[in-house]
Every structure is written in structure tokens, then in C-alpha cells.
Amino acid sequence: MNLVSVTQNDQKYEELYRITEKFHSLMDKDDVLVELISTLQALYSEFIFYLFLSHDNENHRNLPIKELGFDHQDGNELAMEAYVTGKVTVSNQDEANQATIYSPLKGKQGVYGVLQIVANNGVELSDENKNFIVMLANTAGTALENAQLYDQSKRLIKDLQLINETSHRLNKNLRLTDTMTYMSSRIMESFDADEVGFFYINPDGTIQIFPGSTKFFSSDELQIYLDYIKGKIEKDLEGLFIGDISTYLSGAEYSSIMAVPMVQSDSLKGCALVMHKNPYHFSFDMFKLLQSLIHHSTLALTNSLLREELETLVKTDHLTQLHSRNHMNNRIEKSIKVDRQGTFVLIDIDNFKMVNDTYGHQIGDDVLIQVANIIRNNIREQDIGARWGGEELAIYLPHVDLEAGIAIAERIVTRVREDTTPAITVSCGVSYWNAENQYNFDQLFKKADNALYEAKSLGKDQVIVQSDTK
């Protein structure tokens, strides 16, 4: 019997050596737990084994897992004692003739769960077997810790790559839409989010949604979230990490919320908002990463926004909100190089000086705005309306032939005559180019200008087309 016992012990400790090597070759927590349970079940088929793990551990392998908590059911109280103290706890034989041991899965830095060993029907759990199982649990605890540290290091590297790549992208001076679309897609991917958006707080307190935000940020349903979040972050400029916002907002479709303010020089510039429908979807580590990402990005984002606002000012007439003459010039020159045809319309408000003298310059400005709005409402998105200078306006219609260009000019003349207050008229000169006539921009403008002069001379309130003989 002694020889048999010694042989069995040798076999068990050989198994312990083998499983220790196997544990430390595994870098996935689930793999460690599967190996632990399968080994124990093979060695001790007469016992039942369970794992008590905290709620943030996901079970992908159908392991016998119980959630670790403070309730008094399923041995949770003794399991929690083993988890907190890091010591083995024992429940001696009870009325059901059952003995239970709780062995912590312990590493050097902490306890990662508890192994429950159940001996039913009076089956004896000897000290020798108990010590062996505890040693195996300790070995598994160390392996779990190593796997978790490995997982944390991979996640940290991935987080640093995200911050580095995003910062690099922002510093490339891309268009704001491209930058924000890139950031949204990376955040969606990294945080497994349902919605990602960014909003900018204008000096007057109104909110402007950044391009690149998901579609939800253009919906009416967003407003209840914005009102709540804006009110919170304006008070202390701190981020919000909310596991279930429905506690505060009844009927909220999205429960998990991460909101990180964009702060520059102690001034709130805007906010990044990440959302998921499920409660408690995001971890606190995700929130800290989002904070770091937005902190590194805020200056570049606000600079990008200011740069585009400046570009808009440069290419936009402040009064009419049409394009500037310089911007139109550049667009026409590019069109002549790459397109097949285009039509240019030069527009002059008839008797504009009389309008200013009769009604005042404020009404004169309003007349300019009315004409600009008529132009904007009668051209396509790809067409270009511009303030040419003073009371002169212009339209460039890429890819549009002369006949269609004349029709648009005549429609604008009619609309101005019928829809302005005080009633005014305009005169138009139209010129046209195509790939065969090889006009340059100066020639195109000169022909439209000559046609406009002729329209003025012939009584105004009309459209005159270029003459190729002039």
C-alpha cells in the first residue's frame, strides 16, 4: 500500500510539474482556467469544481463559473472571505453530507478568483489531496496574473498606438471632416461604441456638431443628452463616466456614456461623447484612455477648426455669404483645365446708387443680400455664386452649356424683378467656353463684361450673351 501511495504521489507531482509548465506557457486567462478545471476533473473525478470570478470576467468556454458577490447563496460568503483574505476557507460536512473548500487563485499582486472544491456524499477530502489542489490553485493564480499582465501590456501598447497614430494624423493638417471621421472610426473600433460624436461650443453658447460624428448626432433625440452633459461639464470641466444614464434621464435609449470635455487655457471648447445602448458597457480604463486621447487632440482640433473658419472668411463675402471673387477666379481657372465646358454670368444691380440714396445704405445692403439669396436658390450645389465687387455679383456654372446658362440667368432676372423689396432689377452678361474655343479666364470675363455693358446700354433688366466678334 505504501508503494502504491508513493507511486500515486509521484504521479500527482509529475502532473503538477507538467501543468505548471503548461500554465506558464499560456497567455490567455480562459486557457489557464480551462486547463485548471480539466486537470482537476481528470485527477479527482469524485469531486465537483467551480470557479468564483468577479463580474468583469467573461466566460467564453462554458466553464463552471459562479459570480463572486456578497450574497449568502452558493457559498458566496465563504468564497468572498477567501477572495478578500487570500486564505483557504473550509466548510465542513453539513446536513447534506457535503464538505467544501474555497482556495483563492492568488498571484503576487492580488487574488484573481476562487476555486470551489465540493466533496459530496461523504467523500473524504484528505489533507494530502487538499494541499495538492491548493498548490495547483496557487500555480493557476500566478499564471492568471501573468496572463492578465500580458493582456494589460498588449492593451497599453494598443492604447499608446491609438494616441500616437491619432496625434500624427491630426498634425498632418488634414481637412477637419477627414480628421474627425478618422477619430470617430478609431474610437468606434477601440471602444466598441454604438455612437461617437464631437460638439463645439460657440462663443454665443450654441452647439455646433463636428463633421465625422455618427448619424445619431444629427437627430432630435440627441438633445436630451446634450442638455444634461453640457450642464454637467460646464460646471467643473470634468469628464463624465456614466454606467447607466437612464437613472438620470428617463427613456434614454443609450445607457453607457463617456463624455470628455475639450479644454484649452481653462476654457471649455467642446466635448467628445461616446455612447452604447447597453448599461455598464465601458470600463474605467476605456474612460481614462478617452481622456488621454482627447487631451492630446484638443489643441490640434481647435486649431483645425479655426483654420477652416479663417479659410471660410477668406473665400466668403461677409455680407452676402457668397464666395469671394478670388475664390471664384481660382475655381474657374481649375475648371477650364479639367472640364469640357462652362458658363459664366456677370450680374449688376440696376440703379444701385439710387437705391442707396433713396433708402439708405442699410437697405442697399439688404438688397444685395436678397439678390444673393435668389442666386443661391437658383443654382446647384456644385455651381459657384460670388460677390464680384460693389453691386456686381457673378455665377459660374461648370459643365453647363450656353443654352442652359442663359435659362438660369433669365430665371434670376425674373425672380429679382418679382421678389425683391424694394423692387429692383438686374442686368446680366453671359459668356461661355468649351474645349474647342480654348478661352482663358481673362477672355471669359471680358466677354461677359462686354455683354453686361450692352445689357445696360439697351435698357437694363435683361440678359445679353457674349458676341464672338467682339
Coordinates of C-alpha atoms in Angstrom, one line a residue:
M1 CA 0.0 0.0 0.0
N2 CA 2.8 2.4 0.9
L3 CA 4.5 1.7 -2.5
V4 CA 1.2 2.3 -4.3
S5 CA 0.7 5.6 -2.3
V6 CA 4.2 6.8 -3.1
T7 CA 3.7 6.0 -6.8
Q8 CA 0.4 7.9 -6.9
N9 CA 2.0 10.9 -5.1
D10 CA 4.9 10.8 -7.6
Q11 CA 2.4 10.8 -10.5
K12 CA 0.5 13.7 -9.0
Y13 CA 3.6 15.8 -8.5
E14 CA 4.7 15.0 -12.0
E15 CA 1.3 16.2 -13.1
L16 CA 1.8 19.3 -11.0
Y17 CA 5.2 19.9 -12.7
R18 CA 3.6 19.4 -16.1
I19 CA 0.6 21.6 -15.5
T20 CA 2.9 24.3 -14.0
E21 CA 4.9 24.4 -17.3
K22 CA 1.6 24.4 -19.3
F23 CA 0.2 27.2 -17.2
H24 CA 3.2 29.5 -17.7
S25 CA 3.1 28.9 -21.5
L26 CA -0.5 30.2 -21.7
M27 CA -1.1 33.9 -22.2
D28 CA -4.9 33.8 -22.2
K29 CA -6.8 33.8 -18.9
D30 CA -9.6 31.5 -20.3
D31 CA -6.9 29.0 -21.4
V32 CA -5.5 28.9 -17.9
L33 CA -8.9 28.3 -16.3
V34 CA -9.8 25.6 -18.8
E35 CA -6.5 23.8 -18.1
L36 CA -7.1 24.1 -14.4
I37 CA -10.6 22.6 -14.4
S38 CA -9.9 19.9 -16.9
T39 CA -6.8 18.7 -15.0
L40 CA -8.7 18.7 -11.7
Q41 CA -11.6 16.8 -13.2
A42 CA -9.2 14.2 -14.6
L43 CA -7.4 13.7 -11.3
Y44 CA -10.4 14.0 -9.0
S45 CA -13.5 12.7 -10.8
E46 CA -15.2 12.2 -7.4
F47 CA -15.1 16.0 -6.6
I48 CA -17.1 18.9 -8.2
F49 CA -15.2 22.1 -9.1
Y50 CA -16.5 25.6 -9.6
L51 CA -14.8 29.0 -10.2
F52 CA -15.9 32.1 -8.4
L53 CA -14.9 35.1 -10.6
S54 CA -15.8 38.8 -10.5
H55 CA -18.5 40.1 -12.8
D56 CA -16.0 41.6 -15.3
N57 CA -14.7 38.2 -16.3
E58 CA -16.4 37.0 -19.4
N59 CA -16.9 33.2 -19.8
H60 CA -16.3 32.1 -23.3
R61 CA -15.6 28.4 -22.7
N62 CA -18.6 27.1 -20.8
L63 CA -16.6 26.9 -17.6
P64 CA -18.3 26.2 -14.3
I65 CA -18.3 29.8 -13.2
K66 CA -20.3 31.5 -10.4
E67 CA -20.3 35.2 -10.0
L68 CA -18.4 36.4 -6.9
G69 CA -20.5 38.7 -4.7
F70 CA -21.6 39.5 -1.2
D71 CA -24.8 37.4 -1.2
H72 CA -25.2 34.3 1.1
Q73 CA -26.1 31.9 -1.7
D74 CA -24.0 29.1 -3.2
G75 CA -21.2 29.6 -0.7
N76 CA -20.6 33.2 -1.8
E77 CA -19.9 34.3 1.7
L78 CA -17.0 31.9 2.2
A79 CA -15.8 32.4 -1.3
M80 CA -15.7 36.1 -0.7
E81 CA -13.8 35.6 2.5
A82 CA -11.2 33.5 0.6
Y83 CA -11.0 36.2 -2.1
V84 CA -10.6 39.1 0.4
T85 CA -8.1 37.4 2.8
G86 CA -6.2 35.3 0.2
K87 CA -6.5 32.3 2.6
V88 CA -8.2 28.9 2.1
T89 CA -11.6 28.6 3.8
V90 CA -13.3 25.4 4.6
S91 CA -17.0 24.5 5.0
N92 CA -17.1 21.2 6.9
Q93 CA -19.6 18.4 6.3
D94 CA -23.1 19.7 6.6
E95 CA -26.6 18.1 6.7
A96 CA -26.3 17.1 3.0
N97 CA -23.0 15.3 3.9
Q98 CA -21.1 17.8 1.8
A99 CA -17.7 19.3 2.5
T100 CA -16.5 22.3 0.6
I101 CA -13.1 24.1 0.3
Y102 CA -12.5 27.6 -1.2
S103 CA -9.0 28.1 -2.4
P104 CA -8.0 31.6 -3.7
L105 CA -6.4 31.9 -7.2
K106 CA -3.6 34.0 -5.9
G107 CA -0.7 35.7 -7.6
K108 CA 2.0 38.1 -6.2
Q109 CA -0.1 41.2 -6.8
G110 CA -3.6 40.1 -5.9
V111 CA -6.3 37.4 -5.9
Y112 CA -8.0 36.7 -9.3
G113 CA -10.8 34.4 -8.2
V114 CA -11.6 31.4 -6.0
L115 CA -11.7 27.7 -6.8
Q116 CA -14.5 25.8 -5.0
I117 CA -14.0 22.1 -4.4
V118 CA -17.1 20.2 -3.4
A119 CA -17.0 16.7 -1.8
N120 CA -20.4 15.1 -1.9
N121 CA -21.9 12.0 -0.3
G122 CA -19.3 11.9 2.5
V123 CA -16.4 11.5 0.1
E124 CA -13.3 12.3 2.1
L125 CA -11.0 15.1 1.1
S126 CA -7.7 14.1 2.6
D127 CA -5.1 16.7 3.7
E128 CA -2.8 15.4 1.1
N129 CA -5.4 16.0 -1.7
K130 CA -6.4 19.3 -0.3
N131 CA -2.8 20.5 -0.2
F132 CA -2.2 19.3 -3.8
I133 CA -5.3 21.1 -5.0
V134 CA -4.4 24.3 -3.2
M135 CA -0.9 24.2 -4.8
L136 CA -2.5 23.8 -8.2
A137 CA -4.8 26.7 -7.5
N138 CA -1.8 28.9 -6.4
T139 CA 0.0 27.9 -9.6
A140 CA -3.1 28.8 -11.6
G141 CA -3.3 32.1 -9.8
T142 CA 0.2 33.0 -10.8
A143 CA -0.5 32.0 -14.4
L144 CA -3.7 34.1 -14.3
E145 CA -1.7 37.1 -13.1
N146 CA 0.9 36.7 -15.8
A147 CA -1.8 36.4 -18.5
Q148 CA -3.5 39.5 -17.1
L149 CA -0.3 41.5 -17.1
Y150 CA 0.4 40.3 -20.6
D151 CA -3.1 41.3 -21.7
Q152 CA -2.7 44.7 -19.9
S153 CA 0.7 45.3 -21.7
K154 CA -0.9 44.5 -25.1
R155 CA -3.8 46.8 -24.3
L156 CA -1.4 49.6 -23.2
I157 CA 0.6 49.2 -26.4
K158 CA -2.6 49.4 -28.4
D159 CA -3.7 52.4 -26.4
L160 CA -0.4 54.2 -27.0
Q161 CA -0.6 53.3 -30.7
L162 CA -4.0 54.8 -30.9
I163 CA -2.9 58.1 -29.2
N164 CA 0.3 58.2 -31.4
E165 CA -1.5 57.5 -34.7
T166 CA -4.3 59.9 -33.9
S167 CA -1.8 62.7 -32.9
H168 CA 0.2 62.1 -36.0
R169 CA -2.9 62.2 -38.1
L170 CA -4.1 65.5 -36.5
N171 CA -0.7 67.1 -37.1
K172 CA -0.8 66.4 -40.8
N173 CA -3.2 69.4 -41.2
L174 CA -5.9 67.4 -42.9
R175 CA -9.4 68.8 -43.6
L176 CA -11.5 68.9 -40.4
T177 CA -14.0 66.4 -41.9
D178 CA -11.3 63.9 -42.7
T179 CA -9.7 64.3 -39.3
M180 CA -13.0 63.9 -37.3
T181 CA -14.1 61.0 -39.4
Y182 CA -10.8 59.2 -38.7
M183 CA -11.1 59.9 -35.0
S184 CA -14.7 58.6 -34.9
S185 CA -13.9 55.4 -36.7
R186 CA -10.9 54.7 -34.4
I187 CA -12.9 55.4 -31.2
M188 CA -15.8 53.2 -32.5
E189 CA -13.3 50.4 -33.1
S190 CA -11.3 50.7 -29.9
F191 CA -14.2 51.1 -27.5
D192 CA -16.9 49.0 -29.4
A193 CA -19.2 52.0 -29.2
D194 CA -22.6 52.5 -30.8
E195 CA -22.3 56.2 -31.3
V196 CA -19.4 58.7 -31.4
G197 CA -19.7 62.4 -31.8
F198 CA -18.0 65.7 -31.1
F199 CA -19.6 69.1 -30.5
Y200 CA -18.1 72.5 -30.3
I201 CA -19.5 75.3 -28.1
N202 CA -19.6 78.6 -30.0
P203 CA -18.8 81.9 -28.2
D204 CA -22.6 82.6 -28.0
G205 CA -23.2 79.3 -26.2
T206 CA -24.8 77.5 -29.2
I207 CA -23.6 74.0 -30.0
Q208 CA -22.1 73.0 -33.4
I209 CA -21.7 69.3 -34.2
F210 CA -18.4 68.4 -35.7
P211 CA -18.4 66.7 -39.1
G212 CA -17.5 63.0 -38.8
S213 CA -19.9 62.4 -35.9
T214 CA -22.2 59.4 -36.3
K215 CA -25.8 59.9 -37.7
F216 CA -27.3 60.0 -34.3
F217 CA -25.7 63.4 -33.7
S218 CA -27.9 64.9 -36.4
S219 CA -31.1 63.6 -34.8
D220 CA -33.6 65.3 -32.5
E221 CA -33.1 62.5 -29.9
L222 CA -29.6 63.8 -29.2
Q223 CA -30.9 67.0 -27.4
I224 CA -31.7 65.4 -24.1
Y225 CA -28.2 64.0 -23.8
L226 CA -26.6 67.3 -24.9
D227 CA -28.6 69.4 -22.4
Y228 CA -27.7 67.1 -19.5
I229 CA -24.0 66.6 -20.4
K230 CA -23.3 70.3 -21.3
G231 CA -24.8 71.4 -18.0
K232 CA -22.6 69.0 -16.1
I233 CA -19.3 69.6 -17.8
E234 CA -19.7 73.4 -17.8
K235 CA -19.7 73.4 -14.0
D236 CA -16.3 71.8 -13.3
L237 CA -14.8 71.0 -16.8
E238 CA -14.6 67.3 -15.7
G239 CA -15.5 64.3 -17.8
L240 CA -18.5 62.1 -17.2
F241 CA -18.3 58.3 -16.9
I242 CA -21.9 57.0 -16.5
G243 CA -22.8 53.3 -16.4
D244 CA -26.5 53.8 -16.8
I245 CA -27.7 57.3 -17.7
S246 CA -31.3 56.2 -17.6
T247 CA -31.1 56.6 -13.8
Y248 CA -31.0 60.4 -14.6
L249 CA -32.7 60.6 -17.9
S250 CA -36.0 58.6 -18.2
G251 CA -36.5 56.9 -21.6
A252 CA -32.8 57.3 -22.6
E253 CA -32.1 54.9 -25.5
Y254 CA -28.3 54.8 -24.8
S255 CA -27.3 53.8 -21.3
S256 CA -23.5 53.8 -21.2
I257 CA -22.0 57.3 -21.6
M258 CA -18.4 58.7 -21.7
A259 CA -18.1 62.4 -22.1
V260 CA -14.7 64.2 -22.1
P261 CA -14.6 68.0 -22.4
M262 CA -12.2 69.7 -24.8
V263 CA -10.5 72.3 -22.6
Q264 CA -7.9 74.9 -23.7
S265 CA -6.5 77.5 -21.5
D266 CA -9.1 76.6 -18.8
S267 CA -11.8 77.4 -21.3
L268 CA -14.4 74.8 -22.5
K269 CA -14.2 74.5 -26.2
G270 CA -16.3 71.4 -26.8
C271 CA -16.8 67.7 -25.9
A272 CA -16.3 64.2 -27.2
L273 CA -19.3 61.9 -26.5
V274 CA -19.2 58.1 -26.7
M275 CA -22.3 56.1 -26.3
H276 CA -23.6 52.5 -26.1
K277 CA -27.1 51.1 -25.6
N278 CA -26.1 48.5 -23.0
P279 CA -25.6 49.7 -19.4
Y280 CA -22.1 49.4 -18.0
H281 CA -20.6 48.6 -21.4
F282 CA -17.4 50.8 -21.0
S283 CA -14.7 50.1 -18.5
F284 CA -13.0 52.8 -16.4
D285 CA -9.7 52.1 -18.3
M286 CA -11.6 53.0 -21.6
F287 CA -12.7 56.3 -20.0
K288 CA -9.1 57.1 -19.0
L289 CA -7.9 56.3 -22.5
L290 CA -10.5 58.5 -24.0
Q291 CA -9.5 61.3 -21.6
S292 CA -5.9 60.9 -22.7
L293 CA -6.8 60.8 -26.4
I294 CA -9.0 64.0 -26.2
H295 CA -6.4 65.8 -24.1
H296 CA -3.7 65.1 -26.8
S297 CA -6.1 66.1 -29.6
T298 CA -7.9 69.2 -28.3
L299 CA -5.3 71.8 -29.4
A300 CA -5.0 70.2 -32.9
L301 CA -8.8 70.0 -33.3
T302 CA -9.4 73.6 -32.2
N303 CA -6.6 74.8 -34.5
S304 CA -8.0 72.9 -37.4
L305 CA -11.5 74.4 -36.7
L306 CA -10.0 77.9 -36.5
R307 CA -8.0 77.3 -39.7
E308 CA -11.1 76.3 -41.6
E309 CA -13.1 79.2 -40.2
L310 CA -10.3 81.5 -41.4
E311 CA -10.4 79.8 -44.9
T312 CA -14.1 80.3 -45.0
L313 CA -13.7 84.0 -44.2
V314 CA -11.1 84.4 -46.9
K315 CA -13.2 82.7 -49.6
T316 CA -16.6 84.1 -48.4
D317 CA -18.1 87.6 -48.7
H318 CA -19.1 88.6 -45.2
L319 CA -22.3 90.5 -46.3
T320 CA -23.9 88.2 -48.9
Q321 CA -22.3 84.9 -47.7
L322 CA -21.5 84.2 -51.4
H323 CA -18.0 83.2 -52.4
S324 CA -15.3 85.8 -52.8
R325 CA -14.1 87.0 -56.2
N326 CA -10.7 85.5 -55.7
H327 CA -12.2 82.1 -54.8
M328 CA -14.3 82.1 -57.9
N329 CA -11.3 83.0 -60.1
N330 CA -9.4 80.0 -58.8
R331 CA -12.3 77.7 -59.3
I332 CA -12.9 78.9 -62.9
E333 CA -9.2 78.5 -63.8
K334 CA -9.2 74.9 -62.4
S335 CA -12.5 74.2 -64.3
I336 CA -11.0 75.4 -67.6
K337 CA -8.1 73.0 -67.2
V338 CA -10.1 69.8 -66.4
D339 CA -13.7 70.3 -67.6
R340 CA -15.3 70.2 -71.1
Q341 CA -17.4 73.4 -70.9
G342 CA -18.8 76.0 -68.5
T343 CA -20.9 79.2 -68.5
F344 CA -20.1 82.5 -66.7
V345 CA -22.8 85.1 -65.7
L346 CA -21.9 88.6 -64.6
I347 CA -24.8 90.3 -62.8
D348 CA -25.1 94.0 -61.9
I349 CA -27.9 95.6 -59.8
D350 CA -29.5 98.3 -61.9
N351 CA -29.6 101.8 -60.4
F352 CA -28.0 100.7 -57.2
K353 CA -26.7 104.1 -56.3
M354 CA -30.3 105.4 -56.5
V355 CA -31.3 102.7 -54.0
N356 CA -28.7 103.8 -51.5
D357 CA -29.5 107.5 -52.0
T358 CA -33.3 106.9 -51.7
Y359 CA -33.4 104.3 -48.9
G360 CA -30.0 104.4 -47.2
H361 CA -27.0 102.1 -47.2
Q362 CA -28.6 99.6 -44.8
I363 CA -31.5 99.0 -47.3
G364 CA -28.8 98.8 -50.0
D365 CA -27.1 96.1 -48.1
D366 CA -30.4 94.3 -47.6
V367 CA -31.0 94.4 -51.4
L368 CA -27.6 92.8 -52.0
I369 CA -28.5 90.0 -49.6
Q370 CA -31.9 89.5 -51.3
V371 CA -30.2 89.1 -54.7
A372 CA -27.6 86.8 -53.2
N373 CA -30.3 84.6 -51.8
I374 CA -32.1 84.5 -55.1
I375 CA -28.8 83.4 -56.8
R376 CA -28.2 80.7 -54.2
N377 CA -31.7 79.3 -54.6
N378 CA -31.4 79.0 -58.3
I379 CA -28.1 77.3 -58.8
R380 CA -26.9 73.8 -58.0
E381 CA -24.6 72.8 -55.1
Q382 CA -21.6 72.4 -57.4
D383 CA -22.2 75.9 -59.0
I384 CA -20.4 78.9 -57.6
G385 CA -22.1 82.2 -56.7
A386 CA -19.8 85.1 -55.8
R387 CA -19.8 88.8 -55.0
W388 CA -17.7 90.3 -57.7
G389 CA -17.4 93.7 -56.2
G390 CA -19.7 96.5 -55.1
E391 CA -23.1 95.8 -56.6
E392 CA -21.8 93.3 -59.1
L393 CA -22.3 89.6 -58.5
A394 CA -21.4 86.5 -60.6
I395 CA -22.2 82.9 -61.2
Y396 CA -20.0 80.2 -62.7
L397 CA -21.8 77.0 -63.9
P398 CA -19.3 74.2 -64.6
H399 CA -20.3 71.5 -67.1
V400 CA -23.3 73.7 -68.2
D401 CA -23.8 74.6 -71.9
L402 CA -24.7 78.1 -73.1
E403 CA -28.4 77.5 -73.6
A404 CA -28.9 76.2 -70.1
G405 CA -26.7 79.0 -68.7
I406 CA -28.9 81.6 -70.4
A407 CA -32.0 80.0 -69.0
I408 CA -30.6 80.2 -65.5
A409 CA -29.6 83.9 -66.0
E410 CA -33.1 84.8 -67.3
R411 CA -34.7 83.0 -64.4
I412 CA -32.7 85.0 -61.9
V413 CA -33.6 88.3 -63.7
T414 CA -37.2 87.4 -63.4
R415 CA -37.0 86.4 -59.7
V416 CA -35.2 89.6 -58.8
R417 CA -37.8 91.7 -60.6
E418 CA -40.7 89.9 -58.8
D419 CA -39.3 89.0 -55.4
T420 CA -37.2 92.0 -54.1
T421 CA -38.3 94.7 -51.7
P422 CA -37.9 97.5 -52.6
A423 CA -38.4 96.2 -56.1
I424 CA -35.2 96.3 -58.2
T425 CA -33.9 94.8 -61.4
V426 CA -30.6 93.3 -62.6
S427 CA -28.7 93.1 -65.8
C428 CA -26.7 90.0 -66.9
G429 CA -23.9 89.4 -69.3
V430 CA -23.3 85.8 -70.2
S431 CA -20.1 84.1 -71.6
Y432 CA -19.3 80.5 -72.5
W433 CA -16.4 78.3 -73.1
N434 CA -15.8 74.8 -74.3
A435 CA -12.8 72.6 -75.1
E436 CA -12.8 73.7 -78.7
N437 CA -12.7 77.5 -78.2
Q438 CA -9.7 77.4 -75.8
Y439 CA -10.7 80.6 -73.8
N440 CA -8.8 81.5 -70.7
F441 CA -10.3 83.1 -67.7
D442 CA -9.5 86.7 -68.7
Q443 CA -11.2 86.2 -72.1
L444 CA -14.2 84.6 -70.4
F445 CA -14.6 87.6 -68.1
K446 CA -14.0 90.2 -70.8
K447 CA -16.8 88.7 -73.0
A448 CA -19.2 88.6 -70.1
D449 CA -18.3 92.2 -69.1
N450 CA -18.9 93.4 -72.7
A451 CA -22.2 91.6 -72.7
L452 CA -23.2 93.2 -69.4
Y453 CA -22.3 96.7 -70.7
E454 CA -24.5 96.0 -73.7
A455 CA -27.4 94.9 -71.5
K456 CA -27.1 98.2 -69.5
S457 CA -27.0 100.2 -72.7
L458 CA -30.1 98.5 -74.1
G459 CA -32.3 99.4 -71.1
K460 CA -31.2 97.1 -68.3
D461 CA -33.3 94.3 -66.7
Q462 CA -32.3 91.8 -69.3
V463 CA -29.7 89.1 -70.3
I464 CA -27.2 89.6 -73.2
V465 CA -25.0 86.8 -74.4
Q466 CA -21.4 87.2 -75.5
S467 CA -20.6 88.1 -79.1
D468 CA -17.7 86.2 -80.6
T469 CA -17.0 89.0 -82.9
K470 CA -16.0 91.4 -80.0

